Short mmCIF file of C-alpha atoms in Angstrom, two decimals:
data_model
loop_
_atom_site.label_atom_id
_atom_site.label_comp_id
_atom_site.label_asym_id
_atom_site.label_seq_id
_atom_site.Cartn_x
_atom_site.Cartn_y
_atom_site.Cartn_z
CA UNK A 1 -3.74 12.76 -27.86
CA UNK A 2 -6.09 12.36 -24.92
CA UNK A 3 -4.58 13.91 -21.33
CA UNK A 4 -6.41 10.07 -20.44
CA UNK A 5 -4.44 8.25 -22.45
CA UNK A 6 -2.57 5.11 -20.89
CA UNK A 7 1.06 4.50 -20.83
CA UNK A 8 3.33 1.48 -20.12
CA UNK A 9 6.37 3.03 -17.79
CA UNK A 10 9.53 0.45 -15.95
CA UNK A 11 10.70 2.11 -13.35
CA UNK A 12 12.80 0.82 -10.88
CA UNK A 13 11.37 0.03 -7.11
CA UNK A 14 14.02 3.40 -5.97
CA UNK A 15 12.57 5.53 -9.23
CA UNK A 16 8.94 4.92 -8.19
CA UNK A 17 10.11 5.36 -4.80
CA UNK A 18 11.47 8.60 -5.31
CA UNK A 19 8.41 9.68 -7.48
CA UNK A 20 6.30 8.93 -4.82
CA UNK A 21 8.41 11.25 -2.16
CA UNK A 22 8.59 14.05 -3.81
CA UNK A 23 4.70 14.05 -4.58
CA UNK A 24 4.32 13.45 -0.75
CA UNK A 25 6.48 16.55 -0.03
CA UNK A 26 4.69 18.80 -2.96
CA UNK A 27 1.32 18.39 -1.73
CA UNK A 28 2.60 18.42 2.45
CA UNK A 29 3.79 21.76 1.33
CA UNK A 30 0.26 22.62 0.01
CA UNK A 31 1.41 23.20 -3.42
CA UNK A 32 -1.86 22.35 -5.16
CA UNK A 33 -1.89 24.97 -7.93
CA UNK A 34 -5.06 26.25 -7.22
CA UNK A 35 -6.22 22.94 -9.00
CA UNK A 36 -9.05 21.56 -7.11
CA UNK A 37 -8.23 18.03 -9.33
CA UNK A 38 -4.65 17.80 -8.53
CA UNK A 39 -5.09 15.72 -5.09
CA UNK A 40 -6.88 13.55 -6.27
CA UNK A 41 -4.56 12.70 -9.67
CA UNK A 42 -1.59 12.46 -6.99
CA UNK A 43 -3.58 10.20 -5.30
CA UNK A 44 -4.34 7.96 -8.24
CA UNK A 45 -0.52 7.59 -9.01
CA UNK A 46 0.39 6.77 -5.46
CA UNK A 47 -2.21 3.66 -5.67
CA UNK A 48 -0.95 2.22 -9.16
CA UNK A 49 2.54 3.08 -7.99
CA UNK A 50 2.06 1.19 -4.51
CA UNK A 51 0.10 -0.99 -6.04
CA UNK A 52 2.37 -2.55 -8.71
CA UNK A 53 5.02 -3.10 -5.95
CA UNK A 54 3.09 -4.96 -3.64
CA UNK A 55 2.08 -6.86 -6.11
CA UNK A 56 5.26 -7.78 -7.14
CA UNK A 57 6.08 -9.50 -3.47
CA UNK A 58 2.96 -10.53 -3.58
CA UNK A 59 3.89 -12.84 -6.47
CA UNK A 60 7.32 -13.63 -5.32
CA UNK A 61 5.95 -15.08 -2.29
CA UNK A 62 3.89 -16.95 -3.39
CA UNK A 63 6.34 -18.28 -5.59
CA UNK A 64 8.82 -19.06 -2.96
CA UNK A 65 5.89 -20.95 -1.22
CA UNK A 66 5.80 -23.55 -4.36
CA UNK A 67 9.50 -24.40 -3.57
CA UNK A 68 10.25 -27.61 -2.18
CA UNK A 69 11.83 -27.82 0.73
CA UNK A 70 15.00 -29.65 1.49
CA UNK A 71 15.22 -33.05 3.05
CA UNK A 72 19.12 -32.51 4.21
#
């Protein structure tokens, strides 16, 4: 199997949340493994992380904007 290949992950908002902090903290800490790649992987996953949760309100509120409103 292909180091490229694609996988389908749920994670909760706090799991991908946590993921994301602890990548933060590895690479403020310089911890790059003397691979000249690794910056810019971590920086992949923090777009599709980010990425699927905006998206997410995204399409709530726009959801919430097709609600009628209330007369009463």
């Amino acid at each position: 199997m292909a180091l490229n290949t694609e996988h389908k992950f749920t994670l909760t908002e706090s799991q991908s949340s946590i993921i994301l902090y602890i990548l933060e903290d590895y690479m403020t800490r310089g911890n790059t493994s003397n691979d000249p790649d690794l910056p810019k992987e971590i920086d992949a996953i923090f777009e599709e992380l980010e990425t699927v949760v905006e998206d997410y309100y995204i399409k709530i509120a726009k959801a919430k904007s097709k609600q009628p409103t209330p007369d009463w």
